């Protein structure tokens, strides 16, 4: 793919209304290149598969969008991007049914650790108990010392402990955001955000610059957490939680799902226990995880 075509992939990703991977593929199928799609008339965009409302909103966006300014801001904020066609796009993420066609990256991504598949997602409750935090720290420590990169969502609770444990043990970690990588959510994790970057990890998102969070984007964010990883470990979580959504995506994507058992009288154990009943692998040590991964 030419550098110019690559720019047009980026420009489509900046459309806040959301083209998304499936709509973008429809455009590519019809126009053959992103550059031609970018210049398409409303009637052609609709013919390609966009709804009239999205096509109209896109044209309004295109008419007001400054590619030069967007590229300048990327450089100023030291943010890189990968397209689905780039050689260092995470290989496992490329395999899911709806991979982000553009992935924004702040931090390190050129090194071999980013390109390889040795990544494990650790997820759980934002309001974890002391038990949940302790077992998250314990299993993450073992994963890091087994050479795995830790993937999580920078949320409070389990995510925070997973990222911090990886960094404290000289491991690599990737935080997947539900907002632009130039924004920090939750704001309480501002120090952790910069520590991840400073210590050789990275922050990634498919959201464009300056795109703030909303509830609708978190399921999409969760599919990236599972998609970039060999498997997902849930340490604590309620029966209806974002962590279980991540595990559901993992199962759909053919990833291994591991659940750590907890107290039977805790609401935050209901999520892991329900997954174990449905066939998730019960894990109490990193040995349980590594033995299962070797079977794949």
PDB file of C-alpha atoms in Angstrom:
ATOM      1  CA  UNK A   1       0.000   0.000   0.000  1.00  0.00           C
ATOM      2  CA  UNK A   2       1.352   3.425  -0.948  1.00  0.00           C
ATOM      3  CA  UNK A   3       2.028   6.042   1.730  1.00  0.00           C
ATOM      4  CA  UNK A   4      -0.659   8.235   0.172  1.00  0.00           C
ATOM      5  CA  UNK A   5      -3.286   5.482   0.349  1.00  0.00           C
ATOM      6  CA  UNK A   6      -2.241   4.856   3.942  1.00  0.00           C
ATOM      7  CA  UNK A   7      -3.056   8.495   4.756  1.00  0.00           C
ATOM      8  CA  UNK A   8      -6.597   8.053   3.452  1.00  0.00           C
ATOM      9  CA  UNK A   9      -7.131   5.048   5.706  1.00  0.00           C
ATOM     10  CA  UNK A  10      -6.134   7.330   8.567  1.00  0.00           C
ATOM     11  CA  UNK A  11      -8.478  10.107   7.469  1.00  0.00           C
ATOM     12  CA  UNK A  12     -11.435   7.718   7.388  1.00  0.00           C
ATOM     13  CA  UNK A  13     -10.616   6.639  10.952  1.00  0.00           C
ATOM     14  CA  UNK A  14     -10.903  10.279  12.069  1.00  0.00           C
ATOM     15  CA  UNK A  15     -14.613  10.380  11.204  1.00  0.00           C
ATOM     16  CA  UNK A  16     -16.169  10.509  14.670  1.00  0.00           C
ATOM     17  CA  UNK A  17     -19.573   9.341  13.455  1.00  0.00           C
ATOM     18  CA  UNK A  18     -17.855   6.030  12.922  1.00  0.00           C
ATOM     19  CA  UNK A  19     -17.201   4.297   9.642  1.00  0.00           C
ATOM     20  CA  UNK A  20     -16.017   1.185  11.482  1.00  0.00           C
ATOM     21  CA  UNK A  21     -14.239  -1.866  10.052  1.00  0.00           C
ATOM     22  CA  UNK A  22     -17.286  -3.371   8.332  1.00  0.00           C
ATOM     23  CA  UNK A  23     -18.419  -0.155   6.649  1.00  0.00           C
ATOM     24  CA  UNK A  24     -14.860   0.642   5.651  1.00  0.00           C
ATOM     25  CA  UNK A  25     -14.531  -2.760   3.990  1.00  0.00           C
ATOM     26  CA  UNK A  26     -17.760  -2.094   2.078  1.00  0.00           C
ATOM     27  CA  UNK A  27     -16.240   1.142   0.793  1.00  0.00           C
ATOM     28  CA  UNK A  28     -13.032  -0.615  -0.237  1.00  0.00           C
ATOM     29  CA  UNK A  29     -14.990  -3.342  -1.996  1.00  0.00           C
ATOM     30  CA  UNK A  30     -16.880  -0.731  -4.012  1.00  0.00           C
ATOM     31  CA  UNK A  31     -14.243   1.944  -4.640  1.00  0.00           C
ATOM     32  CA  UNK A  32     -11.159  -0.344  -4.537  1.00  0.00           C
ATOM     33  CA  UNK A  33      -9.064   2.304  -2.729  1.00  0.00           C
ATOM     34  CA  UNK A  34      -9.608   4.544   0.280  1.00  0.00           C
ATOM     35  CA  UNK A  35      -8.481   7.532  -1.760  1.00  0.00           C
ATOM     36  CA  UNK A  36     -11.296   7.034  -4.281  1.00  0.00           C
ATOM     37  CA  UNK A  37     -13.788   6.369  -1.486  1.00  0.00           C
ATOM     38  CA  UNK A  38     -12.760   9.584   0.257  1.00  0.00           C
ATOM     39  CA  UNK A  39     -13.682  11.531  -2.860  1.00  0.00           C
ATOM     40  CA  UNK A  40     -16.899   9.622  -3.529  1.00  0.00           C
ATOM     41  CA  UNK A  41     -20.214  11.308  -4.186  1.00  0.00           C
ATOM     42  CA  UNK A  42     -23.118  10.769  -1.797  1.00  0.00           C
ATOM     43  CA  UNK A  43     -24.941   8.512  -4.253  1.00  0.00           C
ATOM     44  CA  UNK A  44     -21.858   6.322  -4.657  1.00  0.00           C
ATOM     45  CA  UNK A  45     -21.287   6.142  -0.907  1.00  0.00           C
ATOM     46  CA  UNK A  46     -24.861   4.937  -0.468  1.00  0.00           C
ATOM     47  CA  UNK A  47     -24.433   2.473  -3.322  1.00  0.00           C
ATOM     48  CA  UNK A  48     -21.318   1.184  -1.561  1.00  0.00           C
ATOM     49  CA  UNK A  49     -23.325   0.385   1.566  1.00  0.00           C
ATOM     50  CA  UNK A  50     -23.488   3.483   3.771  1.00  0.00           C
ATOM     51  CA  UNK A  51     -26.867   4.623   5.006  1.00  0.00           C
ATOM     52  CA  UNK A  52     -28.068   7.979   3.633  1.00  0.00           C
ATOM     53  CA  UNK A  53     -27.622   9.559   7.076  1.00  0.00           C
ATOM     54  CA  UNK A  54     -24.034   8.296   7.494  1.00  0.00           C
ATOM     55  CA  UNK A  55     -23.163   9.271   3.924  1.00  0.00           C
ATOM     56  CA  UNK A  56     -24.457  12.783   4.477  1.00  0.00           C
ATOM     57  CA  UNK A  57     -22.679  13.109   7.816  1.00  0.00           C
ATOM     58  CA  UNK A  58     -19.467  11.858   6.249  1.00  0.00           C
ATOM     59  CA  UNK A  59     -19.589  14.443   3.464  1.00  0.00           C
ATOM     60  CA  UNK A  60     -20.120  17.219   6.021  1.00  0.00           C
ATOM     61  CA  UNK A  61     -17.153  15.880   7.992  1.00  0.00           C
ATOM     62  CA  UNK A  62     -14.970  15.599   4.883  1.00  0.00           C
ATOM     63  CA  UNK A  63     -15.717  19.176   3.848  1.00  0.00           C
ATOM     64  CA  UNK A  64     -14.585  20.529   7.229  1.00  0.00           C
ATOM     65  CA  UNK A  65     -11.707  18.118   7.893  1.00  0.00           C
ATOM     66  CA  UNK A  66      -8.113  19.278   7.488  1.00  0.00           C
ATOM     67  CA  UNK A  67      -5.784  16.347   6.705  1.00  0.00           C
ATOM     68  CA  UNK A  68      -2.740  18.560   7.127  1.00  0.00           C
ATOM     69  CA  UNK A  69      -3.824  19.684  10.590  1.00  0.00           C
ATOM     70  CA  UNK A  70      -4.654  16.126  11.673  1.00  0.00           C
ATOM     71  CA  UNK A  71      -1.210  14.881  10.618  1.00  0.00           C
ATOM     72  CA  UNK A  72       0.425  17.841  12.341  1.00  0.00           C
ATOM     73  CA  UNK A  73      -1.359  17.082  15.614  1.00  0.00           C
ATOM     74  CA  UNK A  74      -0.294  13.427  15.405  1.00  0.00           C
ATOM     75  CA  UNK A  75       3.327  14.494  15.070  1.00  0.00           C
ATOM     76  CA  UNK A  76       3.068  17.068  17.869  1.00  0.00           C
ATOM     77  CA  UNK A  77       1.557  14.518  20.255  1.00  0.00           C
ATOM     78  CA  UNK A  78       4.010  11.805  19.179  1.00  0.00           C
ATOM     79  CA  UNK A  79       1.226   9.440  18.167  1.00  0.00           C
ATOM     80  CA  UNK A  80       1.789   6.792  15.519  1.00  0.00           C
ATOM     81  CA  UNK A  81      -0.735   4.707  13.655  1.00  0.00           C
ATOM     82  CA  UNK A  82      -0.873   1.279  12.069  1.00  0.00           C
ATOM     83  CA  UNK A  83      -3.164   0.172   9.279  1.00  0.00           C
ATOM     84  CA  UNK A  84      -4.417  -3.349   8.831  1.00  0.00           C
ATOM     85  CA  UNK A  85      -2.014  -3.703   5.892  1.00  0.00           C
ATOM     86  CA  UNK A  86       1.116  -2.734   7.855  1.00  0.00           C
ATOM     87  CA  UNK A  87       3.634  -5.484   8.619  1.00  0.00           C
ATOM     88  CA  UNK A  88       3.856  -4.636  12.319  1.00  0.00           C
ATOM     89  CA  UNK A  89       0.084  -4.638  12.877  1.00  0.00           C
ATOM     90  CA  UNK A  90      -0.516  -7.172  15.699  1.00  0.00           C
ATOM     91  CA  UNK A  91      -0.943 -10.530  13.926  1.00  0.00           C
ATOM     92  CA  UNK A  92      -3.533 -11.998  16.287  1.00  0.00           C
ATOM     93  CA  UNK A  93      -5.681  -8.862  16.097  1.00  0.00           C
ATOM     94  CA  UNK A  94      -5.595  -9.084  12.315  1.00  0.00           C
ATOM     95  CA  UNK A  95      -7.295 -12.491  12.539  1.00  0.00           C
ATOM     96  CA  UNK A  96     -10.551 -11.388  14.192  1.00  0.00           C
ATOM     97  CA  UNK A  97     -13.676 -10.805  12.107  1.00  0.00           C
ATOM     98  CA  UNK A  98     -13.682  -7.033  12.568  1.00  0.00           C
ATOM     99  CA  UNK A  99     -10.135  -5.796  13.249  1.00  0.00           C
ATOM    100  CA  UNK A 100      -9.632  -2.013  13.491  1.00  0.00           C
ATOM    101  CA  UNK A 101      -8.540  -0.803  10.078  1.00  0.00           C
ATOM    102  CA  UNK A 102      -6.458   1.848  11.842  1.00  0.00           C
ATOM    103  CA  UNK A 103      -4.865   1.470  15.254  1.00  0.00           C
ATOM    104  CA  UNK A 104      -3.511   4.560  17.011  1.00  0.00           C
ATOM    105  CA  UNK A 105      -0.419   3.958  19.166  1.00  0.00           C
ATOM    106  CA  UNK A 106       1.288   6.112  21.773  1.00  0.00           C
ATOM    107  CA  UNK A 107       4.509   4.571  23.026  1.00  0.00           C
ATOM    108  CA  UNK A 108       6.641   1.691  21.766  1.00  0.00           C
ATOM    109  CA  UNK A 109       5.464  -0.566  18.963  1.00  0.00           C
ATOM    110  CA  UNK A 110       8.523  -1.121  16.762  1.00  0.00           C
ATOM    111  CA  UNK A 111      10.129  -3.691  19.040  1.00  0.00           C
ATOM    112  CA  UNK A 112       9.715  -7.441  18.603  1.00  0.00           C
ATOM    113  CA  UNK A 113       7.613  -7.828  21.765  1.00  0.00           C
ATOM    114  CA  UNK A 114       4.800  -5.835  20.155  1.00  0.00           C
ATOM    115  CA  UNK A 115       4.788  -7.885  16.953  1.00  0.00           C
ATOM    116  CA  UNK A 116       4.785 -11.327  18.565  1.00  0.00           C
ATOM    117  CA  UNK A 117       1.733 -13.180  19.876  1.00  0.00           C
ATOM    118  CA  UNK A 118       2.886 -13.677  23.469  1.00  0.00           C
ATOM    119  CA  UNK A 119       0.227 -11.470  25.024  1.00  0.00           C
ATOM    120  CA  UNK A 120      -2.281 -12.244  27.766  1.00  0.00           C
ATOM    121  CA  UNK A 121      -5.232 -10.087  28.754  1.00  0.00           C
ATOM    122  CA  UNK A 122      -6.009  -9.665  32.440  1.00  0.00           C
ATOM    123  CA  UNK A 123      -9.452  -8.228  33.185  1.00  0.00           C
ATOM    124  CA  UNK A 124     -11.849  -7.858  36.080  1.00  0.00           C
ATOM    125  CA  UNK A 125     -13.901  -5.558  38.230  1.00  0.00           C
ATOM    126  CA  UNK A 126     -13.315  -1.829  38.646  1.00  0.00           C
ATOM    127  CA  UNK A 127     -14.439  -2.271  42.261  1.00  0.00           C
ATOM    128  CA  UNK A 128     -12.358  -5.325  43.047  1.00  0.00           C
ATOM    129  CA  UNK A 129     -12.133  -6.699  46.562  1.00  0.00           C
ATOM    130  CA  UNK A 130      -8.831  -6.991  48.394  1.00  0.00           C
ATOM    131  CA  UNK A 131      -8.861 -10.678  47.426  1.00  0.00           C
ATOM    132  CA  UNK A 132      -9.400  -9.800  43.763  1.00  0.00           C
ATOM    133  CA  UNK A 133      -6.552  -7.308  43.763  1.00  0.00           C
ATOM    134  CA  UNK A 134      -4.230  -9.757  45.497  1.00  0.00           C
ATOM    135  CA  UNK A 135      -4.860 -12.633  43.090  1.00  0.00           C
ATOM    136  CA  UNK A 136      -4.603 -10.252  40.126  1.00  0.00           C
ATOM    137  CA  UNK A 137      -1.190  -9.160  41.348  1.00  0.00           C
ATOM    138  CA  UNK A 138      -0.124 -12.751  41.953  1.00  0.00           C
ATOM    139  CA  UNK A 139      -1.179 -14.182  38.576  1.00  0.00           C
ATOM    140  CA  UNK A 140       0.122 -11.154  36.677  1.00  0.00           C
ATOM    141  CA  UNK A 141       3.512 -11.481  38.383  1.00  0.00           C
ATOM    142  CA  UNK A 142       3.698 -15.115  37.252  1.00  0.00           C
ATOM    143  CA  UNK A 143       2.606 -14.251  33.695  1.00  0.00           C
ATOM    144  CA  UNK A 144       5.238 -11.528  33.360  1.00  0.00           C
ATOM    145  CA  UNK A 145       7.963 -13.837  34.656  1.00  0.00           C
ATOM    146  CA  UNK A 146       6.882 -16.379  32.055  1.00  0.00           C
ATOM    147  CA  UNK A 147       7.598 -13.844  29.324  1.00  0.00           C
ATOM    148  CA  UNK A 148       4.061 -12.724  28.527  1.00  0.00           C
ATOM    149  CA  UNK A 149       3.028  -9.139  27.756  1.00  0.00           C
ATOM    150  CA  UNK A 150       0.054  -7.982  29.822  1.00  0.00           C
ATOM    151  CA  UNK A 151      -2.946  -6.424  28.051  1.00  0.00           C
ATOM    152  CA  UNK A 152      -5.712  -4.593  29.897  1.00  0.00           C
ATOM    153  CA  UNK A 153      -7.922  -1.518  29.694  1.00  0.00           C
ATOM    154  CA  UNK A 154      -6.367   1.031  32.112  1.00  0.00           C
ATOM    155  CA  UNK A 155      -9.581   1.032  34.177  1.00  0.00           C
ATOM    156  CA  UNK A 156      -9.520   1.276  37.954  1.00  0.00           C
ATOM    157  CA  UNK A 157      -9.368  -1.902  39.997  1.00  0.00           C
ATOM    158  CA  UNK A 158      -8.109  -5.078  38.310  1.00  0.00           C
ATOM    159  CA  UNK A 159      -6.827  -3.329  35.152  1.00  0.00           C
ATOM    160  CA  UNK A 160      -4.725  -0.908  37.172  1.00  0.00           C
ATOM    161  CA  UNK A 161      -3.160  -3.663  39.275  1.00  0.00           C
ATOM    162  CA  UNK A 162      -2.407  -5.752  36.172  1.00  0.00           C
ATOM    163  CA  UNK A 163      -0.607  -2.863  34.434  1.00  0.00           C
ATOM    164  CA  UNK A 164       1.276  -1.830  37.579  1.00  0.00           C
ATOM    165  CA  UNK A 165       2.387  -5.366  38.395  1.00  0.00           C
ATOM    166  CA  UNK A 166       3.753  -5.796  34.881  1.00  0.00           C
ATOM    167  CA  UNK A 167       5.721  -2.555  35.115  1.00  0.00           C
ATOM    168  CA  UNK A 168       6.973  -3.234  38.635  1.00  0.00           C
ATOM    169  CA  UNK A 169       8.441  -6.515  37.412  1.00  0.00           C
ATOM    170  CA  UNK A 170      10.073  -5.067  34.288  1.00  0.00           C
ATOM    171  CA  UNK A 171       7.437  -6.530  32.018  1.00  0.00           C
ATOM    172  CA  UNK A 172       5.705  -5.015  29.006  1.00  0.00           C
ATOM    173  CA  UNK A 173       2.101  -3.925  29.075  1.00  0.00           C
ATOM    174  CA  UNK A 174      -0.448  -2.573  26.594  1.00  0.00           C
ATOM    175  CA  UNK A 175      -3.407  -0.430  27.628  1.00  0.00           C
ATOM    176  CA  UNK A 176      -6.382  -0.433  25.248  1.00  0.00           C
ATOM    177  CA  UNK A 177      -8.510   2.698  25.566  1.00  0.00           C
ATOM    178  CA  UNK A 178     -12.123   3.445  24.719  1.00  0.00           C
ATOM    179  CA  UNK A 179     -11.130   6.999  23.804  1.00  0.00           C
ATOM    180  CA  UNK A 180      -8.411   8.634  21.755  1.00  0.00           C
ATOM    181  CA  UNK A 181      -4.863   7.795  22.862  1.00  0.00           C
ATOM    182  CA  UNK A 182      -4.241  11.512  23.395  1.00  0.00           C
ATOM    183  CA  UNK A 183      -6.764  11.461  26.252  1.00  0.00           C
ATOM    184  CA  UNK A 184      -6.446   9.779  29.634  1.00  0.00           C
ATOM    185  CA  UNK A 185      -9.367   7.821  31.041  1.00  0.00           C
ATOM    186  CA  UNK A 186      -9.897   7.412  33.853  1.00  0.00           C
ATOM    187  CA  UNK A 187      -8.076  10.629  34.809  1.00  0.00           C
ATOM    188  CA  UNK A 188      -7.011   9.045  38.107  1.00  0.00           C
ATOM    189  CA  UNK A 189      -4.582   6.911  36.089  1.00  0.00           C
ATOM    190  CA  UNK A 190      -2.647   9.785  34.569  1.00  0.00           C
ATOM    191  CA  UNK A 191       0.595   8.684  36.248  1.00  0.00           C
ATOM    192  CA  UNK A 192       0.096   5.079  35.163  1.00  0.00           C
ATOM    193  CA  UNK A 193      -0.614   6.209  31.574  1.00  0.00           C
ATOM    194  CA  UNK A 194       2.736   7.986  31.370  1.00  0.00           C
ATOM    195  CA  UNK A 195       4.585   5.227  33.230  1.00  0.00           C
ATOM    196  CA  UNK A 196       3.442   2.678  30.651  1.00  0.00           C
ATOM    197  CA  UNK A 197       4.794   4.874  27.867  1.00  0.00           C
ATOM    198  CA  UNK A 198       8.023   5.806  29.661  1.00  0.00           C
ATOM    199  CA  UNK A 199       8.838   2.186  30.493  1.00  0.00           C
ATOM    200  CA  UNK A 200       8.513   0.827  26.973  1.00  0.00           C
ATOM    201  CA  UNK A 201       4.861  -0.192  26.806  1.00  0.00           C
ATOM    202  CA  UNK A 202       2.155   1.463  24.780  1.00  0.00           C
ATOM    203  CA  UNK A 203      -1.367   2.863  24.719  1.00  0.00           C
ATOM    204  CA  UNK A 204      -3.563   1.835  21.784  1.00  0.00           C
ATOM    205  CA  UNK A 205      -7.050   2.649  20.495  1.00  0.00           C
ATOM    206  CA  UNK A 206      -9.067   2.648  17.302  1.00  0.00           C
ATOM    207  CA  UNK A 207     -10.743   5.890  18.403  1.00  0.00           C
ATOM    208  CA  UNK A 208      -9.603   9.084  16.626  1.00  0.00           C
ATOM    209  CA  UNK A 209      -7.768  11.894  18.347  1.00  0.00           C
ATOM    210  CA  UNK A 210      -9.747  13.871  20.912  1.00  0.00           C
ATOM    211  CA  UNK A 211     -12.562  11.287  20.941  1.00  0.00           C
ATOM    212  CA  UNK A 212     -13.844  11.067  24.523  1.00  0.00           C
ATOM    213  CA  UNK A 213     -15.363   7.952  26.079  1.00  0.00           C
ATOM    214  CA  UNK A 214     -18.983   6.896  25.968  1.00  0.00           C
ATOM    215  CA  UNK A 215     -20.637   3.660  27.043  1.00  0.00           C
ATOM    216  CA  UNK A 216     -21.241   2.555  23.463  1.00  0.00           C
ATOM    217  CA  UNK A 217     -17.520   2.256  22.635  1.00  0.00           C
ATOM    218  CA  UNK A 218     -16.468  -0.018  25.494  1.00  0.00           C
ATOM    219  CA  UNK A 219     -17.680  -3.297  23.940  1.00  0.00           C
ATOM    220  CA  UNK A 220     -15.741  -2.395  20.781  1.00  0.00           C
ATOM    221  CA  UNK A 221     -12.697  -1.617  22.931  1.00  0.00           C
ATOM    222  CA  UNK A 222     -13.069  -4.985  24.684  1.00  0.00           C
ATOM    223  CA  UNK A 223     -12.917  -6.917  21.405  1.00  0.00           C
ATOM    224  CA  UNK A 224      -9.449  -5.405  20.864  1.00  0.00           C
ATOM    225  CA  UNK A 225      -8.278  -6.431  24.340  1.00  0.00           C
ATOM    226  CA  UNK A 226      -9.190 -10.056  23.616  1.00  0.00           C
ATOM    227  CA  UNK A 227      -8.302  -9.929  19.923  1.00  0.00           C
ATOM    228  CA  UNK A 228      -4.693  -8.864  20.467  1.00  0.00           C
ATOM    229  CA  UNK A 229      -4.148 -11.568  23.107  1.00  0.00           C
ATOM    230  CA  UNK A 230      -3.649 -15.316  23.144  1.00  0.00           C
ATOM    231  CA  UNK A 231      -6.150 -15.567  25.940  1.00  0.00           C
ATOM    232  CA  UNK A 232      -8.067 -13.676  28.610  1.00  0.00           C
ATOM    233  CA  UNK A 233      -7.907 -14.175  32.364  1.00  0.00           C
ATOM    234  CA  UNK A 234     -10.733 -12.851  34.525  1.00  0.00           C
ATOM    235  CA  UNK A 235      -9.887 -12.551  38.203  1.00  0.00           C
ATOM    236  CA  UNK A 236     -13.092 -10.970  39.545  1.00  0.00           C
ATOM    237  CA  UNK A 237     -16.279  -9.589  38.037  1.00  0.00           C
ATOM    238  CA  UNK A 238     -20.030  -9.397  38.473  1.00  0.00           C
ATOM    239  CA  UNK A 239     -22.312 -11.488  36.285  1.00  0.00           C
ATOM    240  CA  UNK A 240     -23.045  -8.418  34.144  1.00  0.00           C
ATOM    241  CA  UNK A 241     -19.732  -6.670  33.662  1.00  0.00           C
ATOM    242  CA  UNK A 242     -17.432  -5.414  30.965  1.00  0.00           C
ATOM    243  CA  UNK A 243     -14.942  -8.128  31.892  1.00  0.00           C
ATOM    244  CA  UNK A 244     -17.451 -10.802  30.921  1.00  0.00           C
ATOM    245  CA  UNK A 245     -18.042  -9.023  27.612  1.00  0.00           C
ATOM    246  CA  UNK A 246     -14.299  -9.261  26.962  1.00  0.00           C
ATOM    247  CA  UNK A 247     -14.399 -12.981  27.768  1.00  0.00           C
ATOM    248  CA  UNK A 248     -17.360 -13.425  25.431  1.00  0.00           C
ATOM    249  CA  UNK A 249     -15.422 -11.788  22.613  1.00  0.00           C
ATOM    250  CA  UNK A 250     -12.444 -13.994  23.427  1.00  0.00           C
ATOM    251  CA  UNK A 251     -14.563 -17.135  23.044  1.00  0.00           C
ATOM    252  CA  UNK A 252     -15.984 -15.885  19.733  1.00  0.00           C
ATOM    253  CA  UNK A 253     -12.470 -15.122  18.498  1.00  0.00           C
ATOM    254  CA  UNK A 254     -11.155 -18.570  19.392  1.00  0.00           C
ATOM    255  CA  UNK A 255      -9.057 -17.316  22.282  1.00  0.00           C
ATOM    256  CA  UNK A 256      -8.547 -19.210  25.512  1.00  0.00           C
ATOM    257  CA  UNK A 257     -10.639 -18.006  28.465  1.00  0.00           C
ATOM    258  CA  UNK A 258      -9.337 -18.555  31.988  1.00  0.00           C
ATOM    259  CA  UNK A 259     -11.179 -17.796  35.216  1.00  0.00           C
ATOM    260  CA  UNK A 260      -9.815 -17.636  38.737  1.00  0.00           C
ATOM    261  CA  UNK A 261     -12.134 -18.997  41.426  1.00  0.00           C
ATOM    262  CA  UNK A 262     -13.244 -16.771  44.288  1.00  0.00           C
ATOM    263  CA  UNK A 263     -15.406 -16.737  47.389  1.00  0.00           C
ATOM    264  CA  UNK A 264     -18.775 -18.384  46.761  1.00  0.00           C
ATOM    265  CA  UNK A 265     -20.555 -15.659  48.768  1.00  0.00           C
ATOM    266  CA  UNK A 266     -19.111 -12.757  46.749  1.00  0.00           C
ATOM    267  CA  UNK A 267     -21.048 -11.112  43.936  1.00  0.00           C
ATOM    268  CA  UNK A 268     -17.746 -10.423  42.211  1.00  0.00           C
ATOM    269  CA  UNK A 269     -17.043 -14.168  42.021  1.00  0.00           C
ATOM    270  CA  UNK A 270     -20.237 -14.823  40.075  1.00  0.00           C
ATOM    271  CA  UNK A 271     -18.679 -13.818  36.761  1.00  0.00           C
ATOM    272  CA  UNK A 272     -15.662 -16.153  36.895  1.00  0.00           C
ATOM    273  CA  UNK A 273     -17.725 -18.994  38.348  1.00  0.00           C
ATOM    274  CA  UNK A 274     -20.363 -18.710  35.617  1.00  0.00           C
ATOM    275  CA  UNK A 275     -17.633 -18.852  32.970  1.00  0.00           C
ATOM    276  CA  UNK A 276     -16.102 -21.955  34.562  1.00  0.00           C
ATOM    277  CA  UNK A 277     -19.524 -23.641  34.415  1.00  0.00           C
ATOM    278  CA  UNK A 278     -19.705 -22.756  30.711  1.00  0.00           C
ATOM    279  CA  UNK A 279     -16.317 -24.261  29.924  1.00  0.00           C
ATOM    280  CA  UNK A 280     -13.728 -21.618  30.760  1.00  0.00           C
ATOM    281  CA  UNK A 281     -10.478 -23.050  32.073  1.00  0.00           C
ATOM    282  CA  UNK A 282     -10.177 -22.881  35.846  1.00  0.00           C
ATOM    283  CA  UNK A 283      -6.789 -21.366  36.687  1.00  0.00           C
ATOM    284  CA  UNK A 284      -5.116 -21.123  40.062  1.00  0.00           C
ATOM    285  CA  UNK A 285      -1.505 -20.750  38.922  1.00  0.00           C
ATOM    286  CA  UNK A 286       0.299 -19.679  35.781  1.00  0.00           C
ATOM    287  CA  UNK A 287       1.044 -23.360  35.117  1.00  0.00           C
ATOM    288  CA  UNK A 288      -2.653 -23.893  34.323  1.00  0.00           C
ATOM    289  CA  UNK A 289      -2.471 -21.104  31.759  1.00  0.00           C
ATOM    290  CA  UNK A 290       0.790 -22.106  30.106  1.00  0.00           C
ATOM    291  CA  UNK A 291      -0.206 -25.776  29.798  1.00  0.00           C
ATOM    292  CA  UNK A 292      -3.387 -24.796  27.980  1.00  0.00           C
ATOM    293  CA  UNK A 293      -1.628 -22.345  25.663  1.00  0.00           C
ATOM    294  CA  UNK A 294       0.869 -25.023  24.619  1.00  0.00           C
ATOM    295  CA  UNK A 295      -2.017 -27.142  23.320  1.00  0.00           C
ATOM    296  CA  UNK A 296      -2.985 -24.455  20.789  1.00  0.00           C
TER     297      UNK A 296
END
